[in-house]
PDB file of C-alpha atoms and ligand atoms in Angstrom:
ATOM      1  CA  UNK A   1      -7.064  -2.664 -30.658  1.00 81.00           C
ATOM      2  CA  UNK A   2      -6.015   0.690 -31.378  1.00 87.00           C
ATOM      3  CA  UNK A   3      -4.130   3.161 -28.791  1.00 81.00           C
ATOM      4  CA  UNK A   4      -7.663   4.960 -29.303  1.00 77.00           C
ATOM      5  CA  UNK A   5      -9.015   1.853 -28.088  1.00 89.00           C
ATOM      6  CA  UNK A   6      -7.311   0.960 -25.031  1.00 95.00           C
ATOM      7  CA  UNK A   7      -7.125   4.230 -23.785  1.00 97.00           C
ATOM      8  CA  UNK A   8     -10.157   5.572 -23.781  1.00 96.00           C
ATOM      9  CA  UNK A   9      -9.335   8.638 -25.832  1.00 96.00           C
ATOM     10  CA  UNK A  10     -11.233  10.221 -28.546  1.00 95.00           C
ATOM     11  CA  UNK A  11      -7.816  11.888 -30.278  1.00 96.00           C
ATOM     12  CA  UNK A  12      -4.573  10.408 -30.546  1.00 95.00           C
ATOM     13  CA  UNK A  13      -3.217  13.369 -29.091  1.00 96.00           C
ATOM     14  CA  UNK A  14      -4.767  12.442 -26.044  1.00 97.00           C
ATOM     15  CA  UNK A  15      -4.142   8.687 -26.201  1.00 96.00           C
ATOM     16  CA  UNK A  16      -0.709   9.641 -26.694  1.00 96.00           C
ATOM     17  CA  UNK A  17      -0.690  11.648 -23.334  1.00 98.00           C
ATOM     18  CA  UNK A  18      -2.232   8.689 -21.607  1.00 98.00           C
ATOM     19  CA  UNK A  19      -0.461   5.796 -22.687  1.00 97.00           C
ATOM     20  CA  UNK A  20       3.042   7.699 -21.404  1.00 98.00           C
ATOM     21  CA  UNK A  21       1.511   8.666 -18.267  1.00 98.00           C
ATOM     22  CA  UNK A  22       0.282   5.442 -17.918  1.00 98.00           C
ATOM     23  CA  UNK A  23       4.238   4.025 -18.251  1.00 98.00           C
ATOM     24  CA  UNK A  24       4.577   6.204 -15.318  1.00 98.00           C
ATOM     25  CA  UNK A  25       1.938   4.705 -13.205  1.00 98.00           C
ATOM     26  CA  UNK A  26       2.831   1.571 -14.085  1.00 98.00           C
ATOM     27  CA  UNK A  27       6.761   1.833 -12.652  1.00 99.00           C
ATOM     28  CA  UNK A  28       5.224   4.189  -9.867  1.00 99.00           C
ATOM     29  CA  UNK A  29       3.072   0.855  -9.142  1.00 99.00           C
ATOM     30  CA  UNK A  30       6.117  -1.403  -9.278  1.00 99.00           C
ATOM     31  CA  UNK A  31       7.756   0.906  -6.931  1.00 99.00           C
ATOM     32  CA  UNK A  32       4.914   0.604  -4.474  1.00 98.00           C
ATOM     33  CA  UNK A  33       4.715  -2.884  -4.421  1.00 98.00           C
ATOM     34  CA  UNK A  34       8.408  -3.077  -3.672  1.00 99.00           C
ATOM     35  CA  UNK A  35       8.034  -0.353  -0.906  1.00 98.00           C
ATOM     36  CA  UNK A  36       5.079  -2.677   0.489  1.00 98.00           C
ATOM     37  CA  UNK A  37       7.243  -5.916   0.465  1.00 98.00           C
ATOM     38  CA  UNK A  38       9.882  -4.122   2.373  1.00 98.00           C
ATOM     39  CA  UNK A  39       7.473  -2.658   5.172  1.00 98.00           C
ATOM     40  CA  UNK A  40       6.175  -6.486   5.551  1.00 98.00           C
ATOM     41  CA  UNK A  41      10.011  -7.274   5.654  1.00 98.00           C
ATOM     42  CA  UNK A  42      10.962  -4.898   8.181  1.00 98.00           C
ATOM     43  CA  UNK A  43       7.351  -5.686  10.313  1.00 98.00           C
ATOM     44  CA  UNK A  44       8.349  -9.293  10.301  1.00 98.00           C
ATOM     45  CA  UNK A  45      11.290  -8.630  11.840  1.00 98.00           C
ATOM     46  CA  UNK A  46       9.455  -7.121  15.084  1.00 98.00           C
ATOM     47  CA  UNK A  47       6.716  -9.280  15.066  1.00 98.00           C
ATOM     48  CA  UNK A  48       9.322 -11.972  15.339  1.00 98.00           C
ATOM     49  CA  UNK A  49      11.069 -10.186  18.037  1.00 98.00           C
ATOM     50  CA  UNK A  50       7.965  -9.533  19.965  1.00 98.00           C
ATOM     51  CA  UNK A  51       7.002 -13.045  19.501  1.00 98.00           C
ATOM     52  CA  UNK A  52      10.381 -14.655  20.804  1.00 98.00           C
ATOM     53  CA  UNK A  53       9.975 -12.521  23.494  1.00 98.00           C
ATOM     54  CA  UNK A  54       7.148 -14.018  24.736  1.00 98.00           C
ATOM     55  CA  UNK A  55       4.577 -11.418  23.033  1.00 98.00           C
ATOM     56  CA  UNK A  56       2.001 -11.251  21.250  1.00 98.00           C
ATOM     57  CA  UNK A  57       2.404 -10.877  16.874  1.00 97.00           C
ATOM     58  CA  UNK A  58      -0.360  -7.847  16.998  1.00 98.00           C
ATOM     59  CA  UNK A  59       0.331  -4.366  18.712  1.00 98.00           C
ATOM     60  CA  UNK A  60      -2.865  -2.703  18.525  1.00 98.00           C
ATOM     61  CA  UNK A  61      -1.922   0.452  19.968  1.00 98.00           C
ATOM     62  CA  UNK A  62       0.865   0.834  17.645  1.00 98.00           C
ATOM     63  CA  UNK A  63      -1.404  -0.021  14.643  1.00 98.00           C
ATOM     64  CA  UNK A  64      -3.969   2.671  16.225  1.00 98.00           C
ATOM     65  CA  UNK A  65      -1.014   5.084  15.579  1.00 98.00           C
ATOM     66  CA  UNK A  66      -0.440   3.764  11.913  1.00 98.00           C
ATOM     67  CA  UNK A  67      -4.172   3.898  10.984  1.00 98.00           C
ATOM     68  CA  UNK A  68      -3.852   7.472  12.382  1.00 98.00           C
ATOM     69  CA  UNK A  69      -0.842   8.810  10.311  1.00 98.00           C
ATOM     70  CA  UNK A  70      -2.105   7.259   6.868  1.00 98.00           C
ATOM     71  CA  UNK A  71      -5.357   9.124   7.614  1.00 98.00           C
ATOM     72  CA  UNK A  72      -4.289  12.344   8.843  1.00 98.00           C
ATOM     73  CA  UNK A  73      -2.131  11.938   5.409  1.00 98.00           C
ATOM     74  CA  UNK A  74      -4.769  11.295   3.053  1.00 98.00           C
ATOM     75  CA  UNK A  75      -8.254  11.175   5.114  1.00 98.00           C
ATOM     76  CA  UNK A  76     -10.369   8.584   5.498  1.00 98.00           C
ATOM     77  CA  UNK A  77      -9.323   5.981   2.544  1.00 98.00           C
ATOM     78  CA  UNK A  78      -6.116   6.454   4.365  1.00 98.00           C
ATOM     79  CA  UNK A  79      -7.360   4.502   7.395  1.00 98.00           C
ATOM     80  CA  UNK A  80      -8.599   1.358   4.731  1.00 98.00           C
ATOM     81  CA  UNK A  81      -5.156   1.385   3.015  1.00 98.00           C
ATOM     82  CA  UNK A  82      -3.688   1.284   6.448  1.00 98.00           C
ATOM     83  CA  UNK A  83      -5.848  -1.848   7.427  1.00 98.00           C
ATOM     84  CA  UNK A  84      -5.063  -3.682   4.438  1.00 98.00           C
ATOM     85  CA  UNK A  85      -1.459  -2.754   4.487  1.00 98.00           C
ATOM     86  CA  UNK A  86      -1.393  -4.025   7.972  1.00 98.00           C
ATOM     87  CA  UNK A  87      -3.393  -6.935   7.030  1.00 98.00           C
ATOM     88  CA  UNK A  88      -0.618  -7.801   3.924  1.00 98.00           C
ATOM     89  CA  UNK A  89       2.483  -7.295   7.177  1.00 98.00           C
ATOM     90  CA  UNK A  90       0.877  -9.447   9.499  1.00 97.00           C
ATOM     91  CA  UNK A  91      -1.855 -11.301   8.426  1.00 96.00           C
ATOM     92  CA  UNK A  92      -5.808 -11.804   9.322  1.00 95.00           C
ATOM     93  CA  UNK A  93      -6.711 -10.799  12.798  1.00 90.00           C
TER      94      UNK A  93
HETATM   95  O1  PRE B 101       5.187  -1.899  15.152  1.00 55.81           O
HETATM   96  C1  PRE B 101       4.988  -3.065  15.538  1.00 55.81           C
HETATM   97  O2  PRE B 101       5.006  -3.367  16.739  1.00 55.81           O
HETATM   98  C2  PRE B 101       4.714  -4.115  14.559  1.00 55.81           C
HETATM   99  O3  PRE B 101       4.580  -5.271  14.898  1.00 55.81           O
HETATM  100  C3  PRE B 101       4.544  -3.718  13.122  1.00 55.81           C
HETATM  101  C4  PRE B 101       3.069  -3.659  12.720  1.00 55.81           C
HETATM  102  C5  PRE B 101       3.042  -2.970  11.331  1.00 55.81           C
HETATM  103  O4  PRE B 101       3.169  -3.678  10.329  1.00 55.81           O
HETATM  104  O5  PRE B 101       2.982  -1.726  11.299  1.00 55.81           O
HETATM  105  C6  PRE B 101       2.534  -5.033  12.608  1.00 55.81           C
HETATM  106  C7  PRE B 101       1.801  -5.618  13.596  1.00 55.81           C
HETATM  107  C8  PRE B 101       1.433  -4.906  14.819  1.00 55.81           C
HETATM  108  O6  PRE B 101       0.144  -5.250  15.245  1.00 55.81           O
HETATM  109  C9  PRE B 101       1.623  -3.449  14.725  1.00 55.81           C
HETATM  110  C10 PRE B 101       2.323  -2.866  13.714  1.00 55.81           C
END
């Protein structure tokens, strides 16, 4: 397959603009991921906590107030990439 091809593109010109800013999505994607694994990292850590201590694993007032940032920072597909984050920290509920 051709860069043409893959990308979409109808000049290389423009298949040339895609393919590097698709590099960049790429290592922006990585960097994601690796942001993600941390958060589920850190969350373990209090769940744990919270757990040893006789708690519960789930806070759902606190996750109210997570669901509530990521949506008030990008609207309402914010609040479904807050659920599945939360689902990938601490699991199905
Ligand atoms: O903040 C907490 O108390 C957590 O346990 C972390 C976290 C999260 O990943 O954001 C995970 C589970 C809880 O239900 C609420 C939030």
């Amino acid at each position: 397959m051709t860069a043409l091809d893959v990308t979409g593109a109808r000049t290389p010109e423009a298949a040339d603009v895609i393919t590097g800013a698709r590099e960049r999505i790429d290592a922006l994607d990585d960097r994601i991921i690796g942001l993600i694994q941390e958060r589920a990292a850190v969350s373990a850590v209090i769940q744990e906590a919270r757990i040893t201590s006789g708690g519960r694993r789930v806070n759902l007032s606190r996750e109210m107030e997570v669901l509530g940032h990521y949506r008030e920072a990008l609207g309402k597909p914010g609040t479904a990439l807050a659920m599945t984050l939360l689902e990938l920290c601490r699991g199905r509920i």
